[in-house]
């Protein structure tokens, strides 16, 4: 969600700008995968995708169940960015998960070895992904997680798997969503989401893989 928030960025929490990881790494700033994996839409004419009426992020009311706990908000992040091609995403739901100044950041390595990062607002992420999701199936799920908490702050290191169809046997991409969270006494908020996709030079360590 993302994912989510997912990252995904983001979350996607990946389809920022509808580019592949290789394309993202070849530019001065990486294109962010939908929370978080970079994917390219299939060839063919774009289909119109109905969108919910956007609202200012601060005015969007979150579902109580989405923000009641760490498990809930991470699950919501992955869920909100996932769906079949042409399925409208509930972008107001995604807005509701992030703090008003929340950011999504995609980290990638260029072919020359330079590491670059693209920083986005939630609106940046939505704007770059809405058209791609009209023609491309994208499903992202959490495969493993490491969580650290202290009082009202939490850090979730979430291993993600991205697929073009929910039933695909293998993901086309994996990586890590680093999700920073805070609780304001009433609910949890996603403060920042940073993600990095796995590649041939940076495989996921065993400690971040699903336990047998």
PDB file of C-alpha atoms in Angstrom:
ATOM      1  CA  UNK A   1       0.000   0.000   0.000  1.00  0.00           C
ATOM      2  CA  UNK A   2       2.716  -0.194  -1.343  1.00  0.00           C
ATOM      3  CA  UNK A   3       3.017  -0.065  -0.489  1.00  0.00           C
ATOM      4  CA  UNK A   4       1.614   0.971   1.090  1.00  0.00           C
ATOM      5  CA  UNK A   5       1.948   2.570   1.893  1.00  0.00           C
ATOM      6  CA  UNK A   6       3.176   1.098   0.636  1.00  0.00           C
ATOM      7  CA  UNK A   7       5.746   2.920  -1.043  1.00  0.00           C
ATOM      8  CA  UNK A   8       5.546   1.831  -3.885  1.00  0.00           C
ATOM      9  CA  UNK A   9       6.957   4.061  -4.570  1.00  0.00           C
ATOM     10  CA  UNK A  10       4.723   2.969  -3.649  1.00  0.00           C
ATOM     11  CA  UNK A  11       3.016   1.451  -2.727  1.00  0.00           C
ATOM     12  CA  UNK A  12       3.450   1.648  -3.866  1.00  0.00           C
ATOM     13  CA  UNK A  13       3.548   1.012  -1.777  1.00  0.00           C
ATOM     14  CA  UNK A  14       5.166   0.186  -8.564  1.00  0.00           C
ATOM     15  CA  UNK A  15       4.416   2.325 -11.425  1.00  0.00           C
ATOM     16  CA  UNK A  16       5.585   5.836 -10.921  1.00  0.00           C
ATOM     17  CA  UNK A  17       5.523   7.285 -14.394  1.00  0.00           C
ATOM     18  CA  UNK A  18       4.902   3.777 -15.738  1.00  0.00           C
ATOM     19  CA  UNK A  19       8.568   2.940 -16.124  1.00  0.00           C
ATOM     20  CA  UNK A  20      10.671  -0.124 -15.558  1.00  0.00           C
ATOM     21  CA  UNK A  21      13.385  -0.346 -12.950  1.00  0.00           C
ATOM     22  CA  UNK A  22      15.998  -0.166 -15.683  1.00  0.00           C
ATOM     23  CA  UNK A  23      14.462   3.020 -17.028  1.00  0.00           C
ATOM     24  CA  UNK A  24      14.320   4.499 -13.570  1.00  0.00           C
ATOM     25  CA  UNK A  25      17.972   3.723 -12.960  1.00  0.00           C
ATOM     26  CA  UNK A  26      19.001   5.279 -16.257  1.00  0.00           C
ATOM     27  CA  UNK A  27      17.694   8.725 -15.308  1.00  0.00           C
ATOM     28  CA  UNK A  28      19.051  11.301 -12.924  1.00  0.00           C
ATOM     29  CA  UNK A  29      16.097  10.761 -10.616  1.00  0.00           C
ATOM     30  CA  UNK A  30      14.432   7.354 -10.262  1.00  0.00           C
ATOM     31  CA  UNK A  31      10.822   6.851 -11.197  1.00  0.00           C
ATOM     32  CA  UNK A  32       9.025   5.421  -8.258  1.00  0.00           C
ATOM     33  CA  UNK A  33       7.293   2.108  -8.425  1.00  0.00           C
ATOM     34  CA  UNK A  34       3.804   1.976  -7.125  1.00  0.00           C
ATOM     35  CA  UNK A  35       4.460   1.402  -3.442  1.00  0.00           C
ATOM     36  CA  UNK A  36       6.769   0.011  -4.660  1.00  0.00           C
ATOM     37  CA  UNK A  37       7.770  -1.883  -7.667  1.00  0.00           C
ATOM     38  CA  UNK A  38       8.570  -0.458 -11.031  1.00  0.00           C
ATOM     39  CA  UNK A  39       6.403  -1.822 -13.801  1.00  0.00           C
ATOM     40  CA  UNK A  40       5.698  -0.941 -17.402  1.00  0.00           C
ATOM     41  CA  UNK A  41       2.094  -0.897 -18.694  1.00  0.00           C
ATOM     42  CA  UNK A  42       1.219  -3.212 -21.578  1.00  0.00           C
ATOM     43  CA  UNK A  43       1.164  -1.790 -25.074  1.00  0.00           C
ATOM     44  CA  UNK A  44      -2.160  -0.607 -26.442  1.00  0.00           C
ATOM     45  CA  UNK A  45      -4.518   2.353 -26.179  1.00  0.00           C
ATOM     46  CA  UNK A  46      -5.043   3.757 -22.709  1.00  0.00           C
ATOM     47  CA  UNK A  47      -8.450   3.188 -21.212  1.00  0.00           C
ATOM     48  CA  UNK A  48     -10.260   5.831 -19.250  1.00  0.00           C
ATOM     49  CA  UNK A  49     -10.248   5.040 -15.555  1.00  0.00           C
ATOM     50  CA  UNK A  50     -12.975   6.523 -13.388  1.00  0.00           C
ATOM     51  CA  UNK A  51     -11.530   8.382 -10.441  1.00  0.00           C
ATOM     52  CA  UNK A  52     -13.017   9.339  -7.102  1.00  0.00           C
ATOM     53  CA  UNK A  53     -13.433  13.059  -6.588  1.00  0.00           C
ATOM     54  CA  UNK A  54     -10.142  14.140  -5.018  1.00  0.00           C
ATOM     55  CA  UNK A  55     -10.215  15.863  -1.663  1.00  0.00           C
ATOM     56  CA  UNK A  56      -7.553  17.809   0.201  1.00  0.00           C
ATOM     57  CA  UNK A  57      -5.497  15.242   2.068  1.00  0.00           C
ATOM     58  CA  UNK A  58      -6.086  16.817   5.469  1.00  0.00           C
ATOM     59  CA  UNK A  59      -9.871  16.722   4.907  1.00  0.00           C
ATOM     60  CA  UNK A  60     -10.103  13.002   4.137  1.00  0.00           C
ATOM     61  CA  UNK A  61     -11.546  10.929   6.968  1.00  0.00           C
ATOM     62  CA  UNK A  62      -9.777   7.607   7.487  1.00  0.00           C
ATOM     63  CA  UNK A  63     -11.608   4.366   8.058  1.00  0.00           C
ATOM     64  CA  UNK A  64     -11.247   3.611  11.748  1.00  0.00           C
ATOM     65  CA  UNK A  65     -10.252   0.021  10.999  1.00  0.00           C
ATOM     66  CA  UNK A  66      -7.427   1.178   8.681  1.00  0.00           C
ATOM     67  CA  UNK A  67      -5.611   3.241  11.292  1.00  0.00           C
ATOM     68  CA  UNK A  68      -6.356   1.413  14.537  1.00  0.00           C
ATOM     69  CA  UNK A  69      -3.037  -0.446  14.625  1.00  0.00           C
ATOM     70  CA  UNK A  70       0.260  -0.989  12.836  1.00  0.00           C
ATOM     71  CA  UNK A  71      -0.918  -4.218  11.211  1.00  0.00           C
ATOM     72  CA  UNK A  72      -4.062  -2.480   9.987  1.00  0.00           C
ATOM     73  CA  UNK A  73      -2.431   0.563   8.403  1.00  0.00           C
ATOM     74  CA  UNK A  74       0.261  -1.490   6.659  1.00  0.00           C
ATOM     75  CA  UNK A  75      -2.388  -3.866   5.295  1.00  0.00           C
ATOM     76  CA  UNK A  76      -4.429  -0.885   4.073  1.00  0.00           C
ATOM     77  CA  UNK A  77      -1.394   0.571   2.300  1.00  0.00           C
ATOM     78  CA  UNK A  78      -0.832  -2.615   0.303  1.00  0.00           C
ATOM     79  CA  UNK A  79      -4.529  -3.099  -0.371  1.00  0.00           C
ATOM     80  CA  UNK A  80      -5.231   0.392  -1.689  1.00  0.00           C
ATOM     81  CA  UNK A  81      -2.649   0.231  -4.484  1.00  0.00           C
ATOM     82  CA  UNK A  82      -3.508  -3.300  -5.626  1.00  0.00           C
ATOM     83  CA  UNK A  83      -6.040  -4.268  -8.266  1.00  0.00           C
ATOM     84  CA  UNK A  84      -6.737  -5.457 -11.780  1.00  0.00           C
ATOM     85  CA  UNK A  85      -6.175  -3.267 -14.833  1.00  0.00           C
ATOM     86  CA  UNK A  86      -8.843  -0.592 -15.024  1.00  0.00           C
ATOM     87  CA  UNK A  87      -9.991  -1.029 -11.433  1.00  0.00           C
ATOM     88  CA  UNK A  88     -10.302   2.431  -9.843  1.00  0.00           C
ATOM     89  CA  UNK A  89      -8.112   2.798  -6.772  1.00  0.00           C
ATOM     90  CA  UNK A  90      -9.601   4.492  -3.746  1.00  0.00           C
ATOM     91  CA  UNK A  91      -7.152   7.394  -3.711  1.00  0.00           C
ATOM     92  CA  UNK A  92      -8.995   9.177  -0.919  1.00  0.00           C
ATOM     93  CA  UNK A  93      -8.386   6.109   1.206  1.00  0.00           C
ATOM     94  CA  UNK A  94      -4.682   6.339   0.424  1.00  0.00           C
ATOM     95  CA  UNK A  95      -4.666  10.050   1.277  1.00  0.00           C
ATOM     96  CA  UNK A  96      -6.219   9.201   4.633  1.00  0.00           C
ATOM     97  CA  UNK A  97      -3.316   6.934   5.628  1.00  0.00           C
ATOM     98  CA  UNK A  98      -0.585   9.577   5.360  1.00  0.00           C
ATOM     99  CA  UNK A  99       0.234  12.479   7.637  1.00  0.00           C
ATOM    100  CA  UNK A 100      -0.425  15.824   5.884  1.00  0.00           C
ATOM    101  CA  UNK A 101       3.300  16.301   5.244  1.00  0.00           C
ATOM    102  CA  UNK A 102       3.965  12.616   4.575  1.00  0.00           C
ATOM    103  CA  UNK A 103       6.368  11.713   1.795  1.00  0.00           C
ATOM    104  CA  UNK A 104       7.130   8.736  -0.449  1.00  0.00           C
ATOM    105  CA  UNK A 105      10.675   8.160  -1.674  1.00  0.00           C
ATOM    106  CA  UNK A 106      12.036   5.707  -4.232  1.00  0.00           C
ATOM    107  CA  UNK A 107      15.724   4.789  -4.150  1.00  0.00           C
ATOM    108  CA  UNK A 108      17.479   3.263  -7.177  1.00  0.00           C
ATOM    109  CA  UNK A 109      20.951   2.748  -8.593  1.00  0.00           C
ATOM    110  CA  UNK A 110      21.854   4.005 -12.077  1.00  0.00           C
ATOM    111  CA  UNK A 111      23.932   1.860 -14.461  1.00  0.00           C
ATOM    112  CA  UNK A 112      26.961   4.032 -13.647  1.00  0.00           C
ATOM    113  CA  UNK A 113      26.598   3.108  -9.984  1.00  0.00           C
ATOM    114  CA  UNK A 114      25.204   6.430  -8.769  1.00  0.00           C
ATOM    115  CA  UNK A 115      22.434   6.034  -6.196  1.00  0.00           C
ATOM    116  CA  UNK A 116      19.533   8.429  -6.676  1.00  0.00           C
ATOM    117  CA  UNK A 117      16.272   9.130  -4.876  1.00  0.00           C
ATOM    118  CA  UNK A 118      12.962  10.582  -6.010  1.00  0.00           C
ATOM    119  CA  UNK A 119      10.817  12.267  -3.356  1.00  0.00           C
ATOM    120  CA  UNK A 120       7.053  12.593  -3.824  1.00  0.00           C
ATOM    121  CA  UNK A 121       4.018  13.886  -2.029  1.00  0.00           C
ATOM    122  CA  UNK A 122       0.970  11.637  -1.905  1.00  0.00           C
ATOM    123  CA  UNK A 123      -0.540  13.722  -4.719  1.00  0.00           C
ATOM    124  CA  UNK A 124       2.603  13.243  -6.828  1.00  0.00           C
ATOM    125  CA  UNK A 125       2.308   9.498  -6.369  1.00  0.00           C
ATOM    126  CA  UNK A 126      -1.379   9.434  -7.271  1.00  0.00           C
ATOM    127  CA  UNK A 127      -0.876  11.593 -10.333  1.00  0.00           C
ATOM    128  CA  UNK A 128       1.882   9.387 -11.705  1.00  0.00           C
ATOM    129  CA  UNK A 129       0.119   6.064 -11.070  1.00  0.00           C
ATOM    130  CA  UNK A 130      -3.550   6.631 -11.893  1.00  0.00           C
ATOM    131  CA  UNK A 131      -3.114   6.382 -15.685  1.00  0.00           C
ATOM    132  CA  UNK A 132      -0.800   3.378 -15.509  1.00  0.00           C
ATOM    133  CA  UNK A 133      -3.246   1.421 -13.362  1.00  0.00           C
ATOM    134  CA  UNK A 134      -5.907   1.934 -16.047  1.00  0.00           C
ATOM    135  CA  UNK A 135      -4.086  -0.474 -18.360  1.00  0.00           C
ATOM    136  CA  UNK A 136      -2.005  -2.593 -16.000  1.00  0.00           C
ATOM    137  CA  UNK A 137      -2.783  -5.099 -13.296  1.00  0.00           C
ATOM    138  CA  UNK A 138      -0.730  -4.544 -10.169  1.00  0.00           C
ATOM    139  CA  UNK A 139      -0.884  -6.493  -6.932  1.00  0.00           C
ATOM    140  CA  UNK A 140       1.510  -6.013  -4.070  1.00  0.00           C
ATOM    141  CA  UNK A 141       1.636  -7.951  -0.835  1.00  0.00           C
ATOM    142  CA  UNK A 142       3.797  -8.143   2.243  1.00  0.00           C
ATOM    143  CA  UNK A 143       5.967 -11.248   2.414  1.00  0.00           C
ATOM    144  CA  UNK A 144       7.828 -10.593   5.669  1.00  0.00           C
ATOM    145  CA  UNK A 145       8.203  -7.852   8.262  1.00  0.00           C
ATOM    146  CA  UNK A 146      10.500  -6.523  10.985  1.00  0.00           C
ATOM    147  CA  UNK A 147       8.949  -3.960  13.346  1.00  0.00           C
ATOM    148  CA  UNK A 148      10.527  -1.675  15.939  1.00  0.00           C
ATOM    149  CA  UNK A 149       8.433   0.498  18.273  1.00  0.00           C
ATOM    150  CA  UNK A 150       9.072   3.073  20.975  1.00  0.00           C
ATOM    151  CA  UNK A 151       6.146   4.862  22.561  1.00  0.00           C
ATOM    152  CA  UNK A 152       4.187   6.540  19.784  1.00  0.00           C
ATOM    153  CA  UNK A 153       6.650   5.890  16.955  1.00  0.00           C
ATOM    154  CA  UNK A 154       7.246   2.776  14.891  1.00  0.00           C
ATOM    155  CA  UNK A 155       9.422   1.619  12.018  1.00  0.00           C
ATOM    156  CA  UNK A 156       8.268  -1.220   9.776  1.00  0.00           C
ATOM    157  CA  UNK A 157      10.773  -2.889   7.454  1.00  0.00           C
ATOM    158  CA  UNK A 158       8.339  -4.618   5.093  1.00  0.00           C
ATOM    159  CA  UNK A 159       9.441  -7.034   2.385  1.00  0.00           C
ATOM    160  CA  UNK A 160       7.158  -6.654  -0.632  1.00  0.00           C
ATOM    161  CA  UNK A 161       6.333  -8.831  -3.622  1.00  0.00           C
ATOM    162  CA  UNK A 162       4.767  -7.335  -6.767  1.00  0.00           C
ATOM    163  CA  UNK A 163       2.676  -9.245  -9.309  1.00  0.00           C
ATOM    164  CA  UNK A 164       0.695  -8.316 -12.415  1.00  0.00           C
ATOM    165  CA  UNK A 165      -2.097 -10.708 -11.392  1.00  0.00           C
ATOM    166  CA  UNK A 166      -3.104 -11.849  -7.938  1.00  0.00           C
ATOM    167  CA  UNK A 167      -2.691 -15.492  -8.954  1.00  0.00           C
ATOM    168  CA  UNK A 168       0.797 -15.216 -10.466  1.00  0.00           C
ATOM    169  CA  UNK A 169       3.026 -17.906  -9.005  1.00  0.00           C
ATOM    170  CA  UNK A 170       6.097 -15.690  -8.816  1.00  0.00           C
ATOM    171  CA  UNK A 171       6.464 -11.948  -8.266  1.00  0.00           C
ATOM    172  CA  UNK A 172       8.064  -9.910 -11.038  1.00  0.00           C
ATOM    173  CA  UNK A 173       9.780  -7.821  -8.385  1.00  0.00           C
ATOM    174  CA  UNK A 174      10.655  -7.813  -4.695  1.00  0.00           C
ATOM    175  CA  UNK A 175      12.113  -5.231  -2.387  1.00  0.00           C
ATOM    176  CA  UNK A 176      11.856  -3.425   0.927  1.00  0.00           C
ATOM    177  CA  UNK A 177       9.340  -0.811   2.036  1.00  0.00           C
ATOM    178  CA  UNK A 178      10.730   1.194   4.949  1.00  0.00           C
ATOM    179  CA  UNK A 179       7.638   2.648   6.631  1.00  0.00           C
ATOM    180  CA  UNK A 180       7.873   5.255   9.387  1.00  0.00           C
ATOM    181  CA  UNK A 181       4.754   5.614  11.536  1.00  0.00           C
ATOM    182  CA  UNK A 182       3.540   7.839  14.358  1.00  0.00           C
ATOM    183  CA  UNK A 183       0.539   7.750  16.697  1.00  0.00           C
ATOM    184  CA  UNK A 184      -1.044  11.046  17.730  1.00  0.00           C
ATOM    185  CA  UNK A 185      -3.077   9.600  20.598  1.00  0.00           C
ATOM    186  CA  UNK A 186      -6.024   8.861  18.331  1.00  0.00           C
ATOM    187  CA  UNK A 187      -4.694   6.927  15.348  1.00  0.00           C
ATOM    188  CA  UNK A 188      -1.615   5.798  13.413  1.00  0.00           C
ATOM    189  CA  UNK A 189      -0.224   7.852  10.506  1.00  0.00           C
ATOM    190  CA  UNK A 190       2.305   7.000   7.810  1.00  0.00           C
ATOM    191  CA  UNK A 191       4.915   9.725   8.119  1.00  0.00           C
ATOM    192  CA  UNK A 192       7.362   8.529   5.449  1.00  0.00           C
ATOM    193  CA  UNK A 193       7.652   5.608   3.055  1.00  0.00           C
ATOM    194  CA  UNK A 194      10.991   4.779   1.402  1.00  0.00           C
ATOM    195  CA  UNK A 195      11.468   1.788  -0.880  1.00  0.00           C
ATOM    196  CA  UNK A 196      14.249   0.019  -2.735  1.00  0.00           C
ATOM    197  CA  UNK A 197      13.762  -2.811  -5.227  1.00  0.00           C
ATOM    198  CA  UNK A 198      15.931  -5.894  -5.224  1.00  0.00           C
ATOM    199  CA  UNK A 199      18.306  -6.305  -8.188  1.00  0.00           C
ATOM    200  CA  UNK A 200      21.090  -8.648  -9.298  1.00  0.00           C
ATOM    201  CA  UNK A 201      23.660  -6.664  -7.331  1.00  0.00           C
ATOM    202  CA  UNK A 202      21.465  -6.262  -4.260  1.00  0.00           C
ATOM    203  CA  UNK A 203      19.519  -9.434  -3.438  1.00  0.00           C
ATOM    204  CA  UNK A 204      17.291  -9.532  -0.384  1.00  0.00           C
ATOM    205  CA  UNK A 205      19.137 -10.939   2.651  1.00  0.00           C
ATOM    206  CA  UNK A 206      17.801 -14.121   4.232  1.00  0.00           C
ATOM    207  CA  UNK A 207      16.703 -12.237   7.342  1.00  0.00           C
ATOM    208  CA  UNK A 208      14.163 -10.268   5.275  1.00  0.00           C
ATOM    209  CA  UNK A 209      12.671 -13.281   3.495  1.00  0.00           C
ATOM    210  CA  UNK A 210       9.580 -15.227   4.546  1.00  0.00           C
ATOM    211  CA  UNK A 211      10.275 -17.846   7.186  1.00  0.00           C
ATOM    212  CA  UNK A 212       9.597 -21.429   6.032  1.00  0.00           C
TER     213      UNK A 212
END
